[in-house]
Amino acid sequence: ATRLKVSAYGGFVAASPVVFFHLWRFITPGLNPKEKKYAIPFVVSSVILFVGGSGVAIITFPKALNFLREVVTDMVLLSDSRH
């Protein structure tokens, strides 16, 4: 089940540029020039923020997992010592 989830999420991430491109091509004909003027900076900033957030997640995720593993280990050791 875990391999399937990882594969599905990985596939979505890999396919997302194509999906977003087609979504943008679908939406833009309905926008007037003034709306397009506001939409383009929004899309560009969204992409930049997404990439930045992904980078922060990649950096912090291993540290967070190690912290949680230590907390759980300490909790298990404390509960064992009480019995």
PDB file of N, CA and C in Angstrom:
ATOM      1  N   ALA A   1       0.831  -1.195   0.000  1.00  0.00           N
ATOM      2  CA  ALA A   1       0.000   0.000   0.000  1.00  0.00           C
ATOM      3  C   ALA A   1       0.876   1.259   0.000  1.00  0.00           C
ATOM      4  N   THR A   2       2.004   1.209   0.725  1.00  0.00           N
ATOM      5  CA  THR A   2       2.872   2.383   0.787  1.00  0.00           C
ATOM      6  C   THR A   2       3.503   2.667  -0.562  1.00  0.00           C
ATOM      7  N   ARG A   3       3.918   1.614  -1.260  1.00  0.00           N
ATOM      8  CA  ARG A   3       4.517   1.812  -2.580  1.00  0.00           C
ATOM      9  C   ARG A   3       3.521   2.439  -3.542  1.00  0.00           C
ATOM     10  N   LEU A   4       2.266   2.020  -3.446  1.00  0.00           N
ATOM     11  CA  LEU A   4       1.240   2.576  -4.315  1.00  0.00           C
ATOM     12  C   LEU A   4       1.018   4.055  -4.023  1.00  0.00           C
ATOM     13  N   LYS A   5       0.988   4.421  -2.746  1.00  0.00           N
ATOM     14  CA  LYS A   5       0.805   5.825  -2.379  1.00  0.00           C
ATOM     15  C   LYS A   5       1.981   6.678  -2.854  1.00  0.00           C
ATOM     16  N   VAL A   6       3.196   6.187  -2.631  1.00  0.00           N
ATOM     17  CA  VAL A   6       4.379   6.926  -3.058  1.00  0.00           C
ATOM     18  C   VAL A   6       4.381   7.080  -4.574  1.00  0.00           C
ATOM     19  N   SER A   7       4.015   6.026  -5.288  1.00  0.00           N
ATOM     20  CA  SER A   7       3.962   6.089  -6.743  1.00  0.00           C
ATOM     21  C   SER A   7       2.902   7.072  -7.220  1.00  0.00           C
ATOM     22  N   ALA A   8       1.751   7.079  -6.570  1.00  0.00           N
ATOM     23  CA  ALA A   8       0.678   7.996  -6.966  1.00  0.00           C
ATOM     24  C   ALA A   8       1.081   9.444  -6.722  1.00  0.00           C
ATOM     25  N   TYR A   9       1.635   9.722  -5.553  1.00  0.00           N
ATOM     26  CA  TYR A   9       2.068  11.092  -5.266  1.00  0.00           C
ATOM     27  C   TYR A   9       3.207  11.515  -6.185  1.00  0.00           C
ATOM     28  N   GLY A  10       4.140  10.617  -6.410  1.00  0.00           N
ATOM     29  CA  GLY A  10       5.243  10.924  -7.322  1.00  0.00           C
ATOM     30  C   GLY A  10       4.749  11.183  -8.736  1.00  0.00           C
ATOM     31  N   GLY A  11       3.797  10.383  -9.191  1.00  0.00           N
ATOM     32  CA  GLY A  11       3.214  10.593 -10.516  1.00  0.00           C
ATOM     33  C   GLY A  11       2.492  11.917 -10.629  1.00  0.00           C
ATOM     34  N   PHE A  12       1.769  12.291  -9.569  1.00  0.00           N
ATOM     35  CA  PHE A  12       1.077  13.577  -9.590  1.00  0.00           C
ATOM     36  C   PHE A  12       2.079  14.730  -9.639  1.00  0.00           C
ATOM     37  N   VAL A  13       3.125  14.642  -8.848  1.00  0.00           N
ATOM     38  CA  VAL A  13       4.138  15.704  -8.848  1.00  0.00           C
ATOM     39  C   VAL A  13       4.824  15.783 -10.203  1.00  0.00           C
ATOM     40  N   ALA A  14       5.134  14.632 -10.785  1.00  0.00           N
ATOM     41  CA  ALA A  14       5.802  14.623 -12.084  1.00  0.00           C
ATOM     42  C   ALA A  14       4.896  15.150 -13.190  1.00  0.00           C
ATOM     43  N   ALA A  15       3.589  14.874 -13.100  1.00  0.00           N
ATOM     44  CA  ALA A  15       2.657  15.289 -14.142  1.00  0.00           C
ATOM     45  C   ALA A  15       2.083  16.677 -13.913  1.00  0.00           C
ATOM     46  N   SER A  16       2.281  17.259 -12.747  1.00  0.00           N
ATOM     47  CA  SER A  16       1.634  18.526 -12.425  1.00  0.00           C
ATOM     48  C   SER A  16       1.976  19.670 -13.390  1.00  0.00           C
ATOM     49  N   PRO A  17       3.196  19.813 -13.892  1.00  0.00           N
ATOM     50  CA  PRO A  17       3.413  20.904 -14.856  1.00  0.00           C
ATOM     51  C   PRO A  17       2.543  20.785 -16.106  1.00  0.00           C
ATOM     52  N   VAL A  18       2.359  19.581 -16.588  1.00  0.00           N
ATOM     53  CA  VAL A  18       1.525  19.383 -17.779  1.00  0.00           C
ATOM     54  C   VAL A  18       0.059  19.660 -17.442  1.00  0.00           C
ATOM     55  N   VAL A  19      -0.394  19.172 -16.299  1.00  0.00           N
ATOM     56  CA  VAL A  19      -1.782  19.404 -15.884  1.00  0.00           C
ATOM     57  C   VAL A  19      -2.046  20.893 -15.712  1.00  0.00           C
ATOM     58  N   PHE A  20      -1.133  21.607 -15.053  1.00  0.00           N
ATOM     59  CA  PHE A  20      -1.323  23.036 -14.842  1.00  0.00           C
ATOM     60  C   PHE A  20      -1.257  23.817 -16.149  1.00  0.00           C
ATOM     61  N   PHE A  21      -0.407  23.378 -17.076  1.00  0.00           N
ATOM     62  CA  PHE A  21      -0.328  24.035 -18.376  1.00  0.00           C
ATOM     63  C   PHE A  21      -1.659  23.905 -19.115  1.00  0.00           C
ATOM     64  N   HIS A  22      -2.223  22.712 -19.129  1.00  0.00           N
ATOM     65  CA  HIS A  22      -3.503  22.517 -19.821  1.00  0.00           C
ATOM     66  C   HIS A  22      -4.632  23.248 -19.107  1.00  0.00           C
ATOM     67  N   LEU A  23      -4.588  23.302 -17.807  1.00  0.00           N
ATOM     68  CA  LEU A  23      -5.583  24.063 -17.058  1.00  0.00           C
ATOM     69  C   LEU A  23      -5.490  25.552 -17.397  1.00  0.00           C
ATOM     70  N   TRP A  24      -4.266  26.064 -17.483  1.00  0.00           N
ATOM     71  CA  TRP A  24      -4.055  27.469 -17.843  1.00  0.00           C
ATOM     72  C   TRP A  24      -4.559  27.741 -19.262  1.00  0.00           C
ATOM     73  N   ARG A  25      -4.279  26.826 -20.196  1.00  0.00           N
ATOM     74  CA  ARG A  25      -4.740  26.988 -21.576  1.00  0.00           C
ATOM     75  C   ARG A  25      -6.267  26.937 -21.660  1.00  0.00           C
ATOM     76  N   PHE A  26      -6.913  26.238 -20.753  1.00  0.00           N
ATOM     77  CA  PHE A  26      -8.370  26.168 -20.717  1.00  0.00           C
ATOM     78  C   PHE A  26      -8.966  27.457 -20.159  1.00  0.00           C
ATOM     79  N   ILE A  27      -8.319  28.044 -19.170  1.00  0.00           N
ATOM     80  CA  ILE A  27      -8.874  29.207 -18.481  1.00  0.00           C
ATOM     81  C   ILE A  27      -8.631  30.507 -19.240  1.00  0.00           C
ATOM     82  N   THR A  28      -7.466  30.673 -19.843  1.00  0.00           N
ATOM     83  CA  THR A  28      -7.085  31.971 -20.418  1.00  0.00           C
ATOM     84  C   THR A  28      -8.003  32.496 -21.519  1.00  0.00           C
ATOM     85  N   PRO A  29      -8.631  31.684 -22.366  1.00  0.00           N
ATOM     86  CA  PRO A  29      -9.514  32.287 -23.365  1.00  0.00           C
ATOM     87  C   PRO A  29     -10.705  33.038 -22.758  1.00  0.00           C
ATOM     88  N   GLY A  30     -11.107  32.684 -21.554  1.00  0.00           N
ATOM     89  CA  GLY A  30     -12.233  33.354 -20.913  1.00  0.00           C
ATOM     90  C   GLY A  30     -11.865  34.611 -20.154  1.00  0.00           C
ATOM     91  N   LEU A  31     -10.583  34.925 -20.059  1.00  0.00           N
ATOM     92  CA  LEU A  31     -10.149  36.107 -19.320  1.00  0.00           C
ATOM     93  C   LEU A  31     -10.012  37.295 -20.259  1.00  0.00           C
ATOM     94  N   ASN A  32     -10.418  38.459 -19.767  1.00  0.00           N
ATOM     95  CA  ASN A  32     -10.172  39.663 -20.564  1.00  0.00           C
ATOM     96  C   ASN A  32      -8.743  40.143 -20.274  1.00  0.00           C
ATOM     97  N   PRO A  33      -8.219  41.077 -21.071  1.00  0.00           N
ATOM     98  CA  PRO A  33      -6.815  41.489 -20.897  1.00  0.00           C
ATOM     99  C   PRO A  33      -6.480  42.002 -19.489  1.00  0.00           C
ATOM    100  N   LYS A  34      -7.402  42.697 -18.853  1.00  0.00           N
ATOM    101  CA  LYS A  34      -7.138  43.200 -17.502  1.00  0.00           C
ATOM    102  C   LYS A  34      -6.992  42.044 -16.508  1.00  0.00           C
ATOM    103  N   GLU A  35      -7.832  41.030 -16.660  1.00  0.00           N
ATOM    104  CA  GLU A  35      -7.734  39.871 -15.776  1.00  0.00           C
ATOM    105  C   GLU A  35      -6.455  39.082 -16.036  1.00  0.00           C
ATOM    106  N   LYS A  36      -6.044  38.981 -17.292  1.00  0.00           N
ATOM    107  CA  LYS A  36      -4.796  38.283 -17.609  1.00  0.00           C
ATOM    108  C   LYS A  36      -3.608  39.008 -16.983  1.00  0.00           C
ATOM    109  N   LYS A  37      -3.693  40.350 -16.952  1.00  0.00           N
ATOM    110  CA  LYS A  37      -2.605  41.138 -16.376  1.00  0.00           C
ATOM    111  C   LYS A  37      -2.409  40.798 -14.897  1.00  0.00           C
ATOM    112  N   TYR A  38      -3.496  40.519 -14.200  1.00  0.00           N
ATOM    113  CA  TYR A  38      -3.394  40.149 -12.790  1.00  0.00           C
ATOM    114  C   TYR A  38      -3.120  38.660 -12.607  1.00  0.00           C
ATOM    115  N   ALA A  39      -3.536  37.834 -13.535  1.00  0.00           N
ATOM    116  CA  ALA A  39      -3.392  36.390 -13.389  1.00  0.00           C
ATOM    117  C   ALA A  39      -1.950  35.937 -13.563  1.00  0.00           C
ATOM    118  N   ILE A  40      -1.221  36.541 -14.478  1.00  0.00           N
ATOM    119  CA  ILE A  40       0.143  36.092 -14.755  1.00  0.00           C
ATOM    120  C   ILE A  40       1.055  36.267 -13.540  1.00  0.00           C
ATOM    121  N   PRO A  41       1.089  37.438 -12.869  1.00  0.00           N
ATOM    122  CA  PRO A  41       1.927  37.531 -11.656  1.00  0.00           C
ATOM    123  C   PRO A  41       1.476  36.562 -10.553  1.00  0.00           C
ATOM    124  N   PHE A  42       0.179  36.325 -10.473  1.00  0.00           N
ATOM    125  CA  PHE A  42      -0.326  35.384  -9.473  1.00  0.00           C
ATOM    126  C   PHE A  42       0.195  33.986  -9.746  1.00  0.00           C
ATOM    127  N   VAL A  43       0.159  33.551 -10.979  1.00  0.00           N
ATOM    128  CA  VAL A  43       0.631  32.211 -11.333  1.00  0.00           C
ATOM    129  C   VAL A  43       2.135  32.101 -11.109  1.00  0.00           C
ATOM    130  N   VAL A  44       2.884  33.114 -11.523  1.00  0.00           N
ATOM    131  CA  VAL A  44       4.341  33.084 -11.352  1.00  0.00           C
ATOM    132  C   VAL A  44       4.701  33.039  -9.869  1.00  0.00           C
ATOM    133  N   SER A  45       4.056  33.883  -9.064  1.00  0.00           N
ATOM    134  CA  SER A  45       4.365  33.881  -7.628  1.00  0.00           C
ATOM    135  C   SER A  45       3.934  32.571  -6.977  1.00  0.00           C
ATOM    136  N   SER A  46       2.849  31.981  -7.441  1.00  0.00           N
ATOM    137  CA  SER A  46       2.410  30.693  -6.893  1.00  0.00           C
ATOM    138  C   SER A  46       3.434  29.606  -7.163  1.00  0.00           C
ATOM    139  N   VAL A  47       3.973  29.593  -8.365  1.00  0.00           N
ATOM    140  CA  VAL A  47       4.985  28.588  -8.711  1.00  0.00           C
ATOM    141  C   VAL A  47       6.241  28.785  -7.862  1.00  0.00           C
ATOM    142  N   ILE A  48       6.674  30.031  -7.721  1.00  0.00           N
ATOM    143  CA  ILE A  48       7.875  30.313  -6.923  1.00  0.00           C
ATOM    144  C   ILE A  48       7.659  29.909  -5.464  1.00  0.00           C
ATOM    145  N   LEU A  49       6.515  30.249  -4.906  1.00  0.00           N
ATOM    146  CA  LEU A  49       6.230  29.889  -3.517  1.00  0.00           C
ATOM    147  C   LEU A  49       6.110  28.376  -3.340  1.00  0.00           C
ATOM    148  N   PHE A  50       5.526  27.681  -4.324  1.00  0.00           N
ATOM    149  CA  PHE A  50       5.416  26.227  -4.254  1.00  0.00           C
ATOM    150  C   PHE A  50       6.794  25.581  -4.253  1.00  0.00           C
ATOM    151  N   VAL A  51       7.656  26.033  -5.146  1.00  0.00           N
ATOM    152  CA  VAL A  51       9.007  25.474  -5.221  1.00  0.00           C
ATOM    153  C   VAL A  51       9.772  25.773  -3.933  1.00  0.00           C
ATOM    154  N   GLY A  52       9.624  26.994  -3.407  1.00  0.00           N
ATOM    155  CA  GLY A  52      10.288  27.343  -2.151  1.00  0.00           C
ATOM    156  C   GLY A  52       9.786  26.503  -0.989  1.00  0.00           C
ATOM    157  N   GLY A  53       8.477  26.312  -0.921  1.00  0.00           N
ATOM    158  CA  GLY A  53       7.909  25.482   0.134  1.00  0.00           C
ATOM    159  C   GLY A  53       8.340  24.036   0.026  1.00  0.00           C
ATOM    160  N   SER A  54       8.441  23.542  -1.196  1.00  0.00           N
ATOM    161  CA  SER A  54       8.924  22.172  -1.397  1.00  0.00           C
ATOM    162  C   SER A  54      10.371  22.037  -0.932  1.00  0.00           C
ATOM    163  N   GLY A  55      11.170  23.041  -1.216  1.00  0.00           N
ATOM    164  CA  GLY A  55      12.563  23.015  -0.768  1.00  0.00           C
ATOM    165  C   GLY A  55      12.676  23.016   0.744  1.00  0.00           C
ATOM    166  N   VAL A  56      11.880  23.847   1.391  1.00  0.00           N
ATOM    167  CA  VAL A  56      11.891  23.889   2.858  1.00  0.00           C
ATOM    168  C   VAL A  56      11.431  22.542   3.424  1.00  0.00           C
ATOM    169  N   ALA A  57      10.414  21.947   2.806  1.00  0.00           N
ATOM    170  CA  ALA A  57       9.923  20.652   3.285  1.00  0.00           C
ATOM    171  C   ALA A  57      10.986  19.575   3.138  1.00  0.00           C
ATOM    172  N   ILE A  58      11.709  19.584   2.028  1.00  0.00           N
ATOM    173  CA  ILE A  58      12.754  18.581   1.817  1.00  0.00           C
ATOM    174  C   ILE A  58      13.858  18.737   2.862  1.00  0.00           C
ATOM    175  N   ILE A  59      14.171  19.969   3.218  1.00  0.00           N
ATOM    176  CA  ILE A  59      15.229  20.215   4.197  1.00  0.00           C
ATOM    177  C   ILE A  59      14.777  19.844   5.612  1.00  0.00           C
ATOM    178  N   THR A  60      13.547  20.198   5.970  1.00  0.00           N
ATOM    179  CA  THR A  60      13.104  20.018   7.353  1.00  0.00           C
ATOM    180  C   THR A  60      12.487  18.654   7.643  1.00  0.00           C
ATOM    181  N   PHE A  61      12.026  17.945   6.641  1.00  0.00           N
ATOM    182  CA  PHE A  61      11.327  16.680   6.880  1.00  0.00           C
ATOM    183  C   PHE A  61      12.184  15.639   7.597  1.00  0.00           C
ATOM    184  N   PRO A  62      13.423  15.395   7.176  1.00  0.00           N
ATOM    185  CA  PRO A  62      14.231  14.404   7.906  1.00  0.00           C
ATOM    186  C   PRO A  62      14.479  14.803   9.363  1.00  0.00           C
ATOM    187  N   LYS A  63      14.697  16.084   9.611  1.00  0.00           N
ATOM    188  CA  LYS A  63      14.920  16.538  10.987  1.00  0.00           C
ATOM    189  C   LYS A  63      13.664  16.353  11.830  1.00  0.00           C
ATOM    190  N   ALA A  64      12.510  16.635  11.240  1.00  0.00           N
ATOM    191  CA  ALA A  64      11.255  16.467  11.967  1.00  0.00           C
ATOM    192  C   ALA A  64      10.996  15.002  12.276  1.00  0.00           C
ATOM    193  N   LEU A  65      11.279  14.120  11.336  1.00  0.00           N
ATOM    194  CA  LEU A  65      11.102  12.690  11.591  1.00  0.00           C
ATOM    195  C   LEU A  65      12.022  12.197  12.696  1.00  0.00           C
ATOM    196  N   ASN A  66      13.267  12.644  12.681  1.00  0.00           N
ATOM    197  CA  ASN A  66      14.187  12.251  13.751  1.00  0.00           C
ATOM    198  C   ASN A  66      13.706  12.734  15.105  1.00  0.00           C
ATOM    199  N   PHE A  67      13.212  13.968  15.165  1.00  0.00           N
ATOM    200  CA  PHE A  67      12.684  14.511  16.420  1.00  0.00           C
ATOM    201  C   PHE A  67      11.505  13.679  16.915  1.00  0.00           C
ATOM    202  N   LEU A  68      10.565  13.383  16.018  1.00  0.00           N
ATOM    203  CA  LEU A  68       9.394  12.601  16.427  1.00  0.00           C
ATOM    204  C   LEU A  68       9.783  11.190  16.846  1.00  0.00           C
ATOM    205  N   ARG A  69      10.751  10.600  16.166  1.00  0.00           N
ATOM    206  CA  ARG A  69      11.223   9.261  16.530  1.00  0.00           C
ATOM    207  C   ARG A  69      11.825   9.278  17.932  1.00  0.00           C
ATOM    208  N   GLU A  70      12.594  10.314  18.255  1.00  0.00           N
ATOM    209  CA  GLU A  70      13.185  10.422  19.591  1.00  0.00           C
ATOM    210  C   GLU A  70      12.118  10.612  20.655  1.00  0.00           C
ATOM    211  N   VAL A  71      11.111  11.426  20.364  1.00  0.00           N
ATOM    212  CA  VAL A  71      10.042  11.662  21.339  1.00  0.00           C
ATOM    213  C   VAL A  71       9.291  10.374  21.611  1.00  0.00           C
ATOM    214  N   VAL A  72       8.957   9.634  20.563  1.00  0.00           N
ATOM    215  CA  VAL A  72       8.226   8.380  20.742  1.00  0.00           C
ATOM    216  C   VAL A  72       9.079   7.372  21.493  1.00  0.00           C
ATOM    217  N   THR A  73      10.355   7.298  21.178  1.00  0.00           N
ATOM    218  CA  THR A  73      11.250   6.378  21.882  1.00  0.00           C
ATOM    219  C   THR A  73      11.307   6.730  23.370  1.00  0.00           C
ATOM    220  N   ASP A  74      11.417   8.021  23.681  1.00  0.00           N
ATOM    221  CA  ASP A  74      11.435   8.438  25.083  1.00  0.00           C
ATOM    222  C   ASP A  74      10.122   8.096  25.778  1.00  0.00           C
ATOM    223  N   MET A  75       9.010   8.266  25.088  1.00  0.00           N
ATOM    224  CA  MET A  75       7.707   7.959  25.679  1.00  0.00           C
ATOM    225  C   MET A  75       7.583   6.464  25.947  1.00  0.00           C
ATOM    226  N   VAL A  76       8.062   5.639  25.022  1.00  0.00           N
ATOM    227  CA  VAL A  76       8.007   4.194  25.201  1.00  0.00           C
ATOM    228  C   VAL A  76       8.890   3.772  26.379  1.00  0.00           C
ATOM    229  N   LEU A  77      10.080   4.349  26.466  1.00  0.00           N
ATOM    230  CA  LEU A  77      10.972   4.016  27.588  1.00  0.00           C
ATOM    231  C   LEU A  77      10.383   4.434  28.912  1.00  0.00           C
ATOM    232  N   LEU A  78       9.731   5.600  28.952  1.00  0.00           N
ATOM    233  CA  LEU A  78       9.096   6.047  30.196  1.00  0.00           C
ATOM    234  C   LEU A  78       7.937   5.132  30.578  1.00  0.00           C
ATOM    235  N   SER A  79       7.147   4.736  29.615  1.00  0.00           N
ATOM    236  CA  SER A  79       6.002   3.878  29.946  1.00  0.00           C
ATOM    237  C   SER A  79       6.463   2.495  30.386  1.00  0.00           C
ATOM    238  N   ASP A  80       7.569   1.981  29.823  1.00  0.00           N
ATOM    239  CA  ASP A  80       8.106   0.693  30.241  1.00  0.00           C
ATOM    240  C   ASP A  80       8.673   0.730  31.661  1.00  0.00           C
ATOM    241  N   SER A  81       9.267   1.852  32.021  1.00  0.00           N
ATOM    242  CA  SER A  81       9.869   1.955  33.354  1.00  0.00           C
ATOM    243  C   SER A  81       8.807   2.085  34.448  1.00  0.00           C
ATOM    244  N   ARG A  82       7.619   2.503  34.098  1.00  0.00           N
ATOM    245  CA  ARG A  82       6.561   2.657  35.107  1.00  0.00           C
ATOM    246  C   ARG A  82       5.905   1.331  35.434  1.00  0.00           C
ATOM    247  N   HIS A  83       6.010   0.353  34.555  1.00  0.00           N
ATOM    248  CA  HIS A  83       5.327  -0.920  34.798  1.00  0.00           C
ATOM    249  C   HIS A  83       6.203  -1.895  35.492  1.00  0.00           C
TER     250      HIS A  83
END
